[in-house]
PDB file of C-alpha atoms and ligand atoms in Angstrom:
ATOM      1  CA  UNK P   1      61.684 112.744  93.005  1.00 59.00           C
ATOM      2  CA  UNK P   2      60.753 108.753  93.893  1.00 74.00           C
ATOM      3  CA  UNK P   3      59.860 108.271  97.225  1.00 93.00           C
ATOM      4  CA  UNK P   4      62.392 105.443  97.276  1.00 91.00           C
ATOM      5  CA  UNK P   5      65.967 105.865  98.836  1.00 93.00           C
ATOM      6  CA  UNK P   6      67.324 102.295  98.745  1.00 95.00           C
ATOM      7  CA  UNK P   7      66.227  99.777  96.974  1.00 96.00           C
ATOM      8  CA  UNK P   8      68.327  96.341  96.907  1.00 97.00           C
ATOM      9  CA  UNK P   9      66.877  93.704  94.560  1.00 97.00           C
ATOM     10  CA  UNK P  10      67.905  89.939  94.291  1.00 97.00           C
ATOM     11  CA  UNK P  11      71.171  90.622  96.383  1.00 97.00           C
ATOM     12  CA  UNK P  12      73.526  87.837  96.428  1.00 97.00           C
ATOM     13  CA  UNK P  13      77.217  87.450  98.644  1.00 97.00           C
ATOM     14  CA  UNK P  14      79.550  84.440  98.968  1.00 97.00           C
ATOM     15  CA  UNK P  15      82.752  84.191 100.568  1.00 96.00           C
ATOM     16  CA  UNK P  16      84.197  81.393  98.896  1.00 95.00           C
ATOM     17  CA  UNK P  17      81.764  78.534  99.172  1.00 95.00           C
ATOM     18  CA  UNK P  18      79.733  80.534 102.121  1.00 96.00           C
ATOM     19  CA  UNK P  19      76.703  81.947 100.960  1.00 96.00           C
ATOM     20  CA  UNK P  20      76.272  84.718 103.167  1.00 97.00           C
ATOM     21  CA  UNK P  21      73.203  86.800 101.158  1.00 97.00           C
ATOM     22  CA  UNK P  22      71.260  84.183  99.830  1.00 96.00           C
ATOM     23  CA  UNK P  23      68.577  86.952  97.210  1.00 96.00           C
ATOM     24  CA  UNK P  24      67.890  89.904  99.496  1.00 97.00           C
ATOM     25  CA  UNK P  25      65.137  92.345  98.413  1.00 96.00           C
ATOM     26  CA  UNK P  26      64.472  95.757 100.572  1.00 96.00           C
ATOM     27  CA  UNK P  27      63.097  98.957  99.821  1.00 96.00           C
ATOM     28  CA  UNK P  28      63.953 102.152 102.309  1.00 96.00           C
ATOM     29  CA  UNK P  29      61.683 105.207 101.484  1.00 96.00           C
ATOM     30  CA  UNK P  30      62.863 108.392 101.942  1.00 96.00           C
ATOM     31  CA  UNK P  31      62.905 109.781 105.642  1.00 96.00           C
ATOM     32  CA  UNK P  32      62.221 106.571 106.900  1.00 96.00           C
ATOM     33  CA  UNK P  33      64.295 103.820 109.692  1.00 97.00           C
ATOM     34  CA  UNK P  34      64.079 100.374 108.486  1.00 97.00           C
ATOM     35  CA  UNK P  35      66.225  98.320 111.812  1.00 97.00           C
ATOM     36  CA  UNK P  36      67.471  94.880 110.923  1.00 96.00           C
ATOM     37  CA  UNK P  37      67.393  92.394 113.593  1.00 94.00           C
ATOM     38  CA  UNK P  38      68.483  88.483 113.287  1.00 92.00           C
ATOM     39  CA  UNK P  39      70.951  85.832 114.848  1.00 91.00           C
ATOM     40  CA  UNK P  40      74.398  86.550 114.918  1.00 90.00           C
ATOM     41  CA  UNK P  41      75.949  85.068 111.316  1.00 91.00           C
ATOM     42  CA  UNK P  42      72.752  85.820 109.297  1.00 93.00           C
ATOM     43  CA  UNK P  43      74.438  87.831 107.215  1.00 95.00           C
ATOM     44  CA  UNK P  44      72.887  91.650 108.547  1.00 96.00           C
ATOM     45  CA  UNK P  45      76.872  93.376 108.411  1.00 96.00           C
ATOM     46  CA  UNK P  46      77.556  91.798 105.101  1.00 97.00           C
ATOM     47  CA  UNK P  47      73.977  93.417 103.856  1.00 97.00           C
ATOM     48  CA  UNK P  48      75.386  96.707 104.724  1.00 96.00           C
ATOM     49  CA  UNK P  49      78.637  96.310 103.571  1.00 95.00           C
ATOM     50  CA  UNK P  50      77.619  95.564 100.375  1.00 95.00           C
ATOM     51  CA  UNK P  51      75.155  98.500 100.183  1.00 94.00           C
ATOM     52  CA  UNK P  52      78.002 101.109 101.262  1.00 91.00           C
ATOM     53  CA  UNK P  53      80.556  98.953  98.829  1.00 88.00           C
ATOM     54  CA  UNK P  54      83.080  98.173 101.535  1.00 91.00           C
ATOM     55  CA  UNK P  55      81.835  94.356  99.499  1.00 94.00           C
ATOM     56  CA  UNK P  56      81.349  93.691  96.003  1.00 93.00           C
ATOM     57  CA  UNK P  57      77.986  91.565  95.624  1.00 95.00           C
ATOM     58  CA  UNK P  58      77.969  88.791  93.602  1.00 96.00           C
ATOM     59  CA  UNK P  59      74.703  89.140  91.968  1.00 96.00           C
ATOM     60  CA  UNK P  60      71.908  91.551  92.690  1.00 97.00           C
ATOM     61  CA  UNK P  61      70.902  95.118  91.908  1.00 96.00           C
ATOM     62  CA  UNK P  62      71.588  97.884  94.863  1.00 95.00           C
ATOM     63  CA  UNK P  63      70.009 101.557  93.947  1.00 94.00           C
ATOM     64  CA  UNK P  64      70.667 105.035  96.367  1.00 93.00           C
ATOM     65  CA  UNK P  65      68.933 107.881  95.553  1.00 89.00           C
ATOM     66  CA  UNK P  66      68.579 107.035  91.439  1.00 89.00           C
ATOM     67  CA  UNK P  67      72.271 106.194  91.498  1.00 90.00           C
ATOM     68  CA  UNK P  68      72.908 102.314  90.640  1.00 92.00           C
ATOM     69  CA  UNK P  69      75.883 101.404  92.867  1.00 91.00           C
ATOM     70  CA  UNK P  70      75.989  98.197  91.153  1.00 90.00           C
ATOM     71  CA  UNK P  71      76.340  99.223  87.898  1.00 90.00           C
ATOM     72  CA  UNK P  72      80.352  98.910  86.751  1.00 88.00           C
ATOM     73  CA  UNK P  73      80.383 102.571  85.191  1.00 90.00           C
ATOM     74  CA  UNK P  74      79.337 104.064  88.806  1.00 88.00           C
ATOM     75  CA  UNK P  75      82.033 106.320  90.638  1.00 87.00           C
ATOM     76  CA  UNK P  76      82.345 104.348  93.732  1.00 84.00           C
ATOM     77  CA  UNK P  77      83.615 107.193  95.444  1.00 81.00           C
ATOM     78  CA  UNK P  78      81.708 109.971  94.733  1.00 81.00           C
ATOM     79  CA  UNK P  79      78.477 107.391  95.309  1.00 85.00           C
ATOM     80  CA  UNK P  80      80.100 106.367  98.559  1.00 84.00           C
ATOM     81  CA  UNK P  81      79.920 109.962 100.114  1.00 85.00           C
ATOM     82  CA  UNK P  82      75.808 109.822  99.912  1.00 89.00           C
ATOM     83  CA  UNK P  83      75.892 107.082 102.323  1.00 94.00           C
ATOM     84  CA  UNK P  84      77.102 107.703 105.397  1.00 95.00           C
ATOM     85  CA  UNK P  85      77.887 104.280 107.793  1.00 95.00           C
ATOM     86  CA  UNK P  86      78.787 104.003 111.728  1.00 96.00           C
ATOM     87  CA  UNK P  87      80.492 101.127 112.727  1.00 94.00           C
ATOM     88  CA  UNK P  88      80.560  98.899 116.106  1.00 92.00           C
ATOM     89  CA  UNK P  89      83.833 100.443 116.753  1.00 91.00           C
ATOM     90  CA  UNK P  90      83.643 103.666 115.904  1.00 88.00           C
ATOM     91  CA  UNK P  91      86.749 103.517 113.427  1.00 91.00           C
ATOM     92  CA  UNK P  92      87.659 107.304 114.388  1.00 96.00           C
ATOM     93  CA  UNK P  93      91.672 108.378 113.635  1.00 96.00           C
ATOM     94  CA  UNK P  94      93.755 108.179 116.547  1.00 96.00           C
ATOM     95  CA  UNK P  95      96.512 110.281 115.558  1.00 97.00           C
ATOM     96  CA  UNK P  96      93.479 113.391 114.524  1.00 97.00           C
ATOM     97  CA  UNK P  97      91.589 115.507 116.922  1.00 98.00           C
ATOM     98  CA  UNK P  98      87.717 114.857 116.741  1.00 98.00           C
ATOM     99  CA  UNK P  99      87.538 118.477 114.508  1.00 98.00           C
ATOM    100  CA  UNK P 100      90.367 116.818 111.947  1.00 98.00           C
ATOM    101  CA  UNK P 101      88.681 113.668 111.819  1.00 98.00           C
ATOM    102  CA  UNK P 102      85.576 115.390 110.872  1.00 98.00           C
ATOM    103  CA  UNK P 103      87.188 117.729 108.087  1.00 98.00           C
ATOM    104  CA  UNK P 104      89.627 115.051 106.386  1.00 96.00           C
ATOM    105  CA  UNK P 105      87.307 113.365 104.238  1.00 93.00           C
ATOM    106  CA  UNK P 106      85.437 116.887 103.497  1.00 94.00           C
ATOM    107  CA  UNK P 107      88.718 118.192 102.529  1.00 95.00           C
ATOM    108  CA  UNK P 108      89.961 114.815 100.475  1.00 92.00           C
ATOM    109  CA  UNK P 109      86.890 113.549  98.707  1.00 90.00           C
ATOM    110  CA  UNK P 110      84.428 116.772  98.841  1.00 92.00           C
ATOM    111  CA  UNK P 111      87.157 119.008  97.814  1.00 94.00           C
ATOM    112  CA  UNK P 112      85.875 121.503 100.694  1.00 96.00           C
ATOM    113  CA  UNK P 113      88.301 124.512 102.001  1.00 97.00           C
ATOM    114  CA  UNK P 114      89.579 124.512 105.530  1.00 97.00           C
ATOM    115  CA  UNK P 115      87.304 126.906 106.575  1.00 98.00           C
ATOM    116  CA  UNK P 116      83.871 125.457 105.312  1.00 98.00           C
ATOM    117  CA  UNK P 117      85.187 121.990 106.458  1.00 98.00           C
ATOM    118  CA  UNK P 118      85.630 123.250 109.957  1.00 98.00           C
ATOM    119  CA  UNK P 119      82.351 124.992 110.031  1.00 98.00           C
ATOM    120  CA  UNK P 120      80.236 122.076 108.601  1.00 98.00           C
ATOM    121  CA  UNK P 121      82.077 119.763 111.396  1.00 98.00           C
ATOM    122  CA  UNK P 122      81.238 122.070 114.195  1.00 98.00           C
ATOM    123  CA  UNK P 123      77.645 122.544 113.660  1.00 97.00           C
ATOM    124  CA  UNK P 124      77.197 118.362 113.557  1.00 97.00           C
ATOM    125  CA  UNK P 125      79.385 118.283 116.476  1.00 98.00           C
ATOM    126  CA  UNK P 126      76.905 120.441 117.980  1.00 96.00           C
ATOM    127  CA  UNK P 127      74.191 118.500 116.733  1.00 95.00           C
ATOM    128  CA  UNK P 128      75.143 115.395 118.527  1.00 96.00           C
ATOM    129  CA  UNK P 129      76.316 117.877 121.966  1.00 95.00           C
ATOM    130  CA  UNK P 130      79.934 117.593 121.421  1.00 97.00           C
ATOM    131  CA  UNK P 131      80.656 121.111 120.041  1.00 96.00           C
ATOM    132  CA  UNK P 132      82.988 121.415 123.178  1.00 97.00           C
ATOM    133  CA  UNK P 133      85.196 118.881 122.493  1.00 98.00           C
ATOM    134  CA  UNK P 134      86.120 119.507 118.714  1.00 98.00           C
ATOM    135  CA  UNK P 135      89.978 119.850 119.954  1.00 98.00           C
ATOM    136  CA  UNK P 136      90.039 116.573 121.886  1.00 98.00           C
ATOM    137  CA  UNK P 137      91.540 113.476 121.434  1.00 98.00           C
ATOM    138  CA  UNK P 138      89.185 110.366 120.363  1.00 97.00           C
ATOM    139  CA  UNK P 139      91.190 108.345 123.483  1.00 97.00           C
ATOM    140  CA  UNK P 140      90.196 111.327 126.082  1.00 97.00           C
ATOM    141  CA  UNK P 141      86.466 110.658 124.835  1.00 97.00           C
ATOM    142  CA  UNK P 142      84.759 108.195 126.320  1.00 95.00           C
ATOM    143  CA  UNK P 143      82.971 105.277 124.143  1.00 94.00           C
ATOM    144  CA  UNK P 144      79.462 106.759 123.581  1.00 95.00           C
ATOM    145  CA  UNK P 145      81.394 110.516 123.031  1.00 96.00           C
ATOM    146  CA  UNK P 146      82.850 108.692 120.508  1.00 96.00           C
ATOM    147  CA  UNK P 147      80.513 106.788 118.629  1.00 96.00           C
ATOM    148  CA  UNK P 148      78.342 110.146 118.592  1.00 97.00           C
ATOM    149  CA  UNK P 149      81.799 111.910 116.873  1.00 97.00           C
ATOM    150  CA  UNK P 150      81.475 109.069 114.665  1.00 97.00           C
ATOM    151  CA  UNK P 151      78.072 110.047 113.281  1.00 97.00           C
ATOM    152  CA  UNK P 152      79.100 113.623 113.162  1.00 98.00           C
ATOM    153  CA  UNK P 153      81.584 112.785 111.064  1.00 97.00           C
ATOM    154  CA  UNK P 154      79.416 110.907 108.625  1.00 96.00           C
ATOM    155  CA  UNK P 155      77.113 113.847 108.456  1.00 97.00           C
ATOM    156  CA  UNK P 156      79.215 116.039 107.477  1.00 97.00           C
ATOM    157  CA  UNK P 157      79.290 114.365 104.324  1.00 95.00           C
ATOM    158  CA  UNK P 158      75.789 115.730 103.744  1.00 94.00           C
ATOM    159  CA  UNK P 159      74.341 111.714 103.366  1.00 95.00           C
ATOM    160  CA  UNK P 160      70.913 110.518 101.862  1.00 93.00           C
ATOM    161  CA  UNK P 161      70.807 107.994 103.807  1.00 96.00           C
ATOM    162  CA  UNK P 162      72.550 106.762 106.867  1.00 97.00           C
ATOM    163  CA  UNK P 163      73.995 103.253 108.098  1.00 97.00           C
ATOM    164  CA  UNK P 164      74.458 101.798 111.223  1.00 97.00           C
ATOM    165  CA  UNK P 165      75.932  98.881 112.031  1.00 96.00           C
ATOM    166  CA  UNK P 166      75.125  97.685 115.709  1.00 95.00           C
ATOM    167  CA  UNK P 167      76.233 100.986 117.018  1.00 95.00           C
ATOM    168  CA  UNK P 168      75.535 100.642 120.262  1.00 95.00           C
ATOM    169  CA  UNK P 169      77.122  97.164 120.890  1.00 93.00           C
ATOM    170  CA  UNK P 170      80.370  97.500 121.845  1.00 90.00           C
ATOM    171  CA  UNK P 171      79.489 100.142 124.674  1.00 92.00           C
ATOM    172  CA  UNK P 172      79.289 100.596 128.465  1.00 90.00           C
ATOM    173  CA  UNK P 173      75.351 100.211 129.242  1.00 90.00           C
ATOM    174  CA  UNK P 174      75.032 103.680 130.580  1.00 90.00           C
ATOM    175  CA  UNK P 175      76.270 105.176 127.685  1.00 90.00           C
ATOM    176  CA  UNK P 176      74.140 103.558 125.070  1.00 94.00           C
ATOM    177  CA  UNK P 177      71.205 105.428 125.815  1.00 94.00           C
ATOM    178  CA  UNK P 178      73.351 109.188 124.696  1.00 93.00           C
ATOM    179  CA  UNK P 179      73.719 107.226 121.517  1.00 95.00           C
ATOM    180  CA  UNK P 180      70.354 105.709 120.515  1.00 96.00           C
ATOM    181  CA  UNK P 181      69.435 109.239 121.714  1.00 95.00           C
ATOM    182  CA  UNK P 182      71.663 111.076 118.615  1.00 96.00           C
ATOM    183  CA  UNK P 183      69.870 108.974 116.715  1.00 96.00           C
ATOM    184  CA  UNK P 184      66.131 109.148 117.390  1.00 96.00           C
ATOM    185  CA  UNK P 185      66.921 112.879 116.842  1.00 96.00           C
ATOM    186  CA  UNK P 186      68.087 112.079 113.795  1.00 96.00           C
ATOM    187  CA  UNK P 187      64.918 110.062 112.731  1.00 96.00           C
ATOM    188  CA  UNK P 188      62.856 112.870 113.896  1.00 95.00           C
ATOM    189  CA  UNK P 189      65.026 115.015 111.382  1.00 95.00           C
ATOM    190  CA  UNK P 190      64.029 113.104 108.544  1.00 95.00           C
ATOM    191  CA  UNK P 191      66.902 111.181 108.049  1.00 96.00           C
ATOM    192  CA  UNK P 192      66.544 107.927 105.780  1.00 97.00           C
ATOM    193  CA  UNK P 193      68.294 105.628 107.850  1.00 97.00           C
ATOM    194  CA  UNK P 194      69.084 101.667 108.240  1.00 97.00           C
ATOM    195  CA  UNK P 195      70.212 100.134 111.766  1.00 97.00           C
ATOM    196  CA  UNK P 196      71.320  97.063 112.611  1.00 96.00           C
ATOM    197  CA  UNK P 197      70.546  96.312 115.948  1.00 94.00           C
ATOM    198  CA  UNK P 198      69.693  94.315 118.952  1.00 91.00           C
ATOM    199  CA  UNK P 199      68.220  97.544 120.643  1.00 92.00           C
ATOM    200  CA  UNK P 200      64.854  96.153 120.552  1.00 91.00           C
ATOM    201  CA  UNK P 201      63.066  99.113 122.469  1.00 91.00           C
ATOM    202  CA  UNK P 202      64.782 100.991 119.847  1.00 94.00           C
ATOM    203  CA  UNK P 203      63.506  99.342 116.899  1.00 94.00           C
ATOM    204  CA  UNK P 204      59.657  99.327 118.298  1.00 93.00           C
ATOM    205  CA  UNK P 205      59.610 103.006 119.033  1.00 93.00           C
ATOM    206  CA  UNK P 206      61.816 104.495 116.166  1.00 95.00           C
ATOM    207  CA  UNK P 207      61.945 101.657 113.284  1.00 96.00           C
ATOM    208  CA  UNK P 208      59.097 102.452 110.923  1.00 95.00           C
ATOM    209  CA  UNK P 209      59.557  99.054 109.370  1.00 95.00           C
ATOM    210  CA  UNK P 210      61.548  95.756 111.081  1.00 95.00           C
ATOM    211  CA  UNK P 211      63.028  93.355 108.833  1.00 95.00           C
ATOM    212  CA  UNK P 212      64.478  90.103 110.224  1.00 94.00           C
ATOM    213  CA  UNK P 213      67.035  88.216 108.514  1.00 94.00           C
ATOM    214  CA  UNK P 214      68.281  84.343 108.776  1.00 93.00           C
ATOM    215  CA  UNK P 215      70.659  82.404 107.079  1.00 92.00           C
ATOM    216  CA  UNK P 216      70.816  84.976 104.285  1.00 95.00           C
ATOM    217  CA  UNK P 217      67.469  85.460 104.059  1.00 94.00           C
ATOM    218  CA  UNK P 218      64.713  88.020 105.022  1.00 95.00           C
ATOM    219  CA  UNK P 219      62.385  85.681 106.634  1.00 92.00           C
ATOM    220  CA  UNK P 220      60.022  88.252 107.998  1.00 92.00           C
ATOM    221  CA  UNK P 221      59.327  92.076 107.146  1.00 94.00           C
ATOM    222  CA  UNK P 222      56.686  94.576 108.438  1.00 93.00           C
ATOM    223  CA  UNK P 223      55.895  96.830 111.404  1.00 92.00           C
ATOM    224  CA  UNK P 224      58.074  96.151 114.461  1.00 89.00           C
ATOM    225  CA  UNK P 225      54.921  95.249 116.361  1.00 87.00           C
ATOM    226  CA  UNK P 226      54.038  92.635 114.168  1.00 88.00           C
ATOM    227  CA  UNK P 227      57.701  91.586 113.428  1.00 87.00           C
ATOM    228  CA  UNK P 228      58.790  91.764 117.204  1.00 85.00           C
ATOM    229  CA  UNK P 229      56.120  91.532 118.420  1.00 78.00           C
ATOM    230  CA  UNK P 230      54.511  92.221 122.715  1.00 72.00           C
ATOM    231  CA  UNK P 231      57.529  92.179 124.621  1.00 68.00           C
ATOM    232  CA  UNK P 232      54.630  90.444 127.249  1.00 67.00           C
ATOM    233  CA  UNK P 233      53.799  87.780 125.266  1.00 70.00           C
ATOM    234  CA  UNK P 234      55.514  84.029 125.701  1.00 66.00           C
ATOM    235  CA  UNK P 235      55.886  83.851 121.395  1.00 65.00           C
ATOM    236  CA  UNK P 236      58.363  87.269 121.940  1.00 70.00           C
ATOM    237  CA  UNK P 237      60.246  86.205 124.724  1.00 69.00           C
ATOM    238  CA  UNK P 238      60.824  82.891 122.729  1.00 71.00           C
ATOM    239  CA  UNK P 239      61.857  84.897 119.507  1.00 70.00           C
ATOM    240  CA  UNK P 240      63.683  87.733 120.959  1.00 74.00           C
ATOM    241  CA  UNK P 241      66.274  84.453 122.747  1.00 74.00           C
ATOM    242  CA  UNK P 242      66.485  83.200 119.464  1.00 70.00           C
ATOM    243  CA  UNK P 243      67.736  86.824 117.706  1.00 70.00           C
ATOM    244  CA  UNK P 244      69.945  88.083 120.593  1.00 69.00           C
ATOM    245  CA  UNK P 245      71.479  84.045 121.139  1.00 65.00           C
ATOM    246  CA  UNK P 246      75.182  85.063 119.792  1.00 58.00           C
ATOM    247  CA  UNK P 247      75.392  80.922 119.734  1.00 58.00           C
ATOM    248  CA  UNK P 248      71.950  80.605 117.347  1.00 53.00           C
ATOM    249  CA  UNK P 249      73.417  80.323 113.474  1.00 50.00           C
ATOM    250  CA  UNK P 250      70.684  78.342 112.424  1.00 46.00           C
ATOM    251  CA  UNK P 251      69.994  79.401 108.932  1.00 44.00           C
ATOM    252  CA  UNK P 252      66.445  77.665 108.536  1.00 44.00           C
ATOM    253  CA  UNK P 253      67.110  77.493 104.682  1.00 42.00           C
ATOM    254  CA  UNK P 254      63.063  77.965 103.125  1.00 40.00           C
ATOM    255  CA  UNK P 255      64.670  76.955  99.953  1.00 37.00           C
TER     256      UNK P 255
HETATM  257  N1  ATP C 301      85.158  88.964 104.818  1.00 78.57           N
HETATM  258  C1  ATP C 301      84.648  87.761 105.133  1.00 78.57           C
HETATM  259  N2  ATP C 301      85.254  86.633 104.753  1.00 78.57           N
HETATM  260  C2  ATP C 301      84.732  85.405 105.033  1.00 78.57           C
HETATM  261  N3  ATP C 301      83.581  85.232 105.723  1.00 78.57           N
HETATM  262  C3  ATP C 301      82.928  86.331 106.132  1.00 78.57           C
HETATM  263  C4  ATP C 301      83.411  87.642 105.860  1.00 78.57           C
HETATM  264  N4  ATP C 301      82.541  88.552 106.385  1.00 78.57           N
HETATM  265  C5  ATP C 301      81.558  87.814 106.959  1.00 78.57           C
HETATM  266  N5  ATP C 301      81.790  86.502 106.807  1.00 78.57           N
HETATM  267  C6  ATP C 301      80.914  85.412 107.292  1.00 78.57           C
HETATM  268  O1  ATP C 301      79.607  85.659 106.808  1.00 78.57           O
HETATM  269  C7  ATP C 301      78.615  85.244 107.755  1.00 78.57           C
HETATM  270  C8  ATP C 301      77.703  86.433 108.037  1.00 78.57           C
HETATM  271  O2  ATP C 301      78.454  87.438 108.706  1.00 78.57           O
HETATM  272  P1  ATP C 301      77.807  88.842 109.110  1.00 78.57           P
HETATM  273  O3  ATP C 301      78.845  89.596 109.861  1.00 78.57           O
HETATM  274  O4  ATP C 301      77.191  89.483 107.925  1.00 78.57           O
HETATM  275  O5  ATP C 301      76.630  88.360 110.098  1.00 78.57           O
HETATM  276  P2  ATP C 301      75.794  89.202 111.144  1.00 78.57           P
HETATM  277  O6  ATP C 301      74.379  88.782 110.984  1.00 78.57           O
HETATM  278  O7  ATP C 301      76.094  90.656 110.994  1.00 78.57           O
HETATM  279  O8  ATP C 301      76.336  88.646 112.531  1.00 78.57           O
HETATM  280  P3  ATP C 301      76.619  89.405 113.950  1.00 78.57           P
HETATM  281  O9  ATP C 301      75.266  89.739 114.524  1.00 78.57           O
HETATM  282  O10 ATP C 301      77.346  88.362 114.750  1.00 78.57           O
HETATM  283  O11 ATP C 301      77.452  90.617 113.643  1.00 78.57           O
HETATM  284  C9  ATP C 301      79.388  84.762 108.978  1.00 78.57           C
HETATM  285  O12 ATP C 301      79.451  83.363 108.895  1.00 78.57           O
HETATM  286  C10 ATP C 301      80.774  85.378 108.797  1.00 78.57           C
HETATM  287  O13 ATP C 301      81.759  84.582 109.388  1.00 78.57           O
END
């Protein structure tokens, strides 16, 4: 089996004359966390959208696991179910309890029985500490409770790979940290996983490689300490209020 999980080449995404994804390349090994960081309007959401096909491409060649999703022939939705994604806003059904919104898409797309369904969603429930609350509401949950529901539900998919897309972003500060938490544990398990994020702390102790993106391009790829670089030094502090300036679009076209 290749040591490869992802591997996007020449990516390309307009919407109407925006070029969003201007001829991405990555490559996610297997087991690793590859955290993209850049200014807001880079294009980072649209990269992941198009590698989960919530967005058809334009151009460009995206393969998971052996399977080309860009390839016309490809069952979207069976491919789909390999990749697992958590959004901002946690996108969990209001009407379900947290142990139906986990089983629903076991039962629909996996074909799974009641029984196995509810079994598979209680032991991720318990792997992100919710276990207790499988026959709550998502509104009596707080945010982080959640967003970790939220990644419990994508495991129980059984992904290769996992994506995140700034999951952290649209919580309370003191409930960020339970999150980033489910998902260091995560990395530790060996999952191949790819974050968007401004967590910077995040990305230098758990990222294994930090791409940075800007105005559709990767401008920058490597180890987070070389990428990021010392929080201490005056060249970080300068890039780190260019990535998390929501007012920086500044695509610094190298074309
Ligand atoms: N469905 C869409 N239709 C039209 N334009 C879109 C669509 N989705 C994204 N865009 C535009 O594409 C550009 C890149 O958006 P994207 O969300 O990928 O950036 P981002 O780097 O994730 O930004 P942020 O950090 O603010 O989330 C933006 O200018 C955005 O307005």
């Amino acid at each position: 089996m290749s040591d490869i999980s992802v591997e996007i080449t020449g990516l390309k995404k307009s919407f109407g004359s925006l070029d969003v994804l201007k001829g991405i390349d990555v490559t996610v090994n297997r087991g690793d966390v590859v955290c993209i960081i850049g200014p807001s309007g880079s294009g980072k959401s649209t990269l992941l959208r198009c590698v989960n096909l919530l967005e058809e491409p334009n151009d460009g060649k995206i393969v998971v696991n052996g399977v080309e999703l860009t390839n016309p022939d490809v069952d979207i939705d069976l491919a789909r179910t390999k990749i697992g994604m958590v959004f901002q806003s946690f996108n969990l059904f209001a009407h379900l309890n947290v142990l139906a919104n986990l089983t629903v898409a076991q039962r629909k797309v996996l074909k799974r029985s009641e029984k196995e369904a509810q079994e598979i969603a209680l032991r991720n429930l318990d792997r992100v500490g919710l276990k207790e609350k499988a026959n709550s509401m998502p509104a009596q949950l707080s945010g982080g409770q959640q967003q970790r529901v939220a990644i419990a539900r994508a495991l129980s998919m059984d992904p290769d790979v996992m994506l995140f897309d700034e999951p952290t972003s649209a919580l309370d500060p003191e409930l960020v940290g339970d999150v980033l938490g489910v998902m260091r544990q995560l990395a530790d398990e060996g999952m191949t996983m790819l974050v968007v994020t401004h967590e910077m702390q995040f990305a230098r102790e758990v990222a294994d490689k930090v791409i940075f993106m800007d105005g559709g391009y990767i401008v920058e790829e490597g180890p987070a300490a070389e990428v990021i670089g010392d929080p201490q030094e005056a060249r970080t502090q300068e890039f780190l209020a260019r990535v998390l300036d929501p007012t920086h679009h500044g695509p610094s076209d190298p074309a």
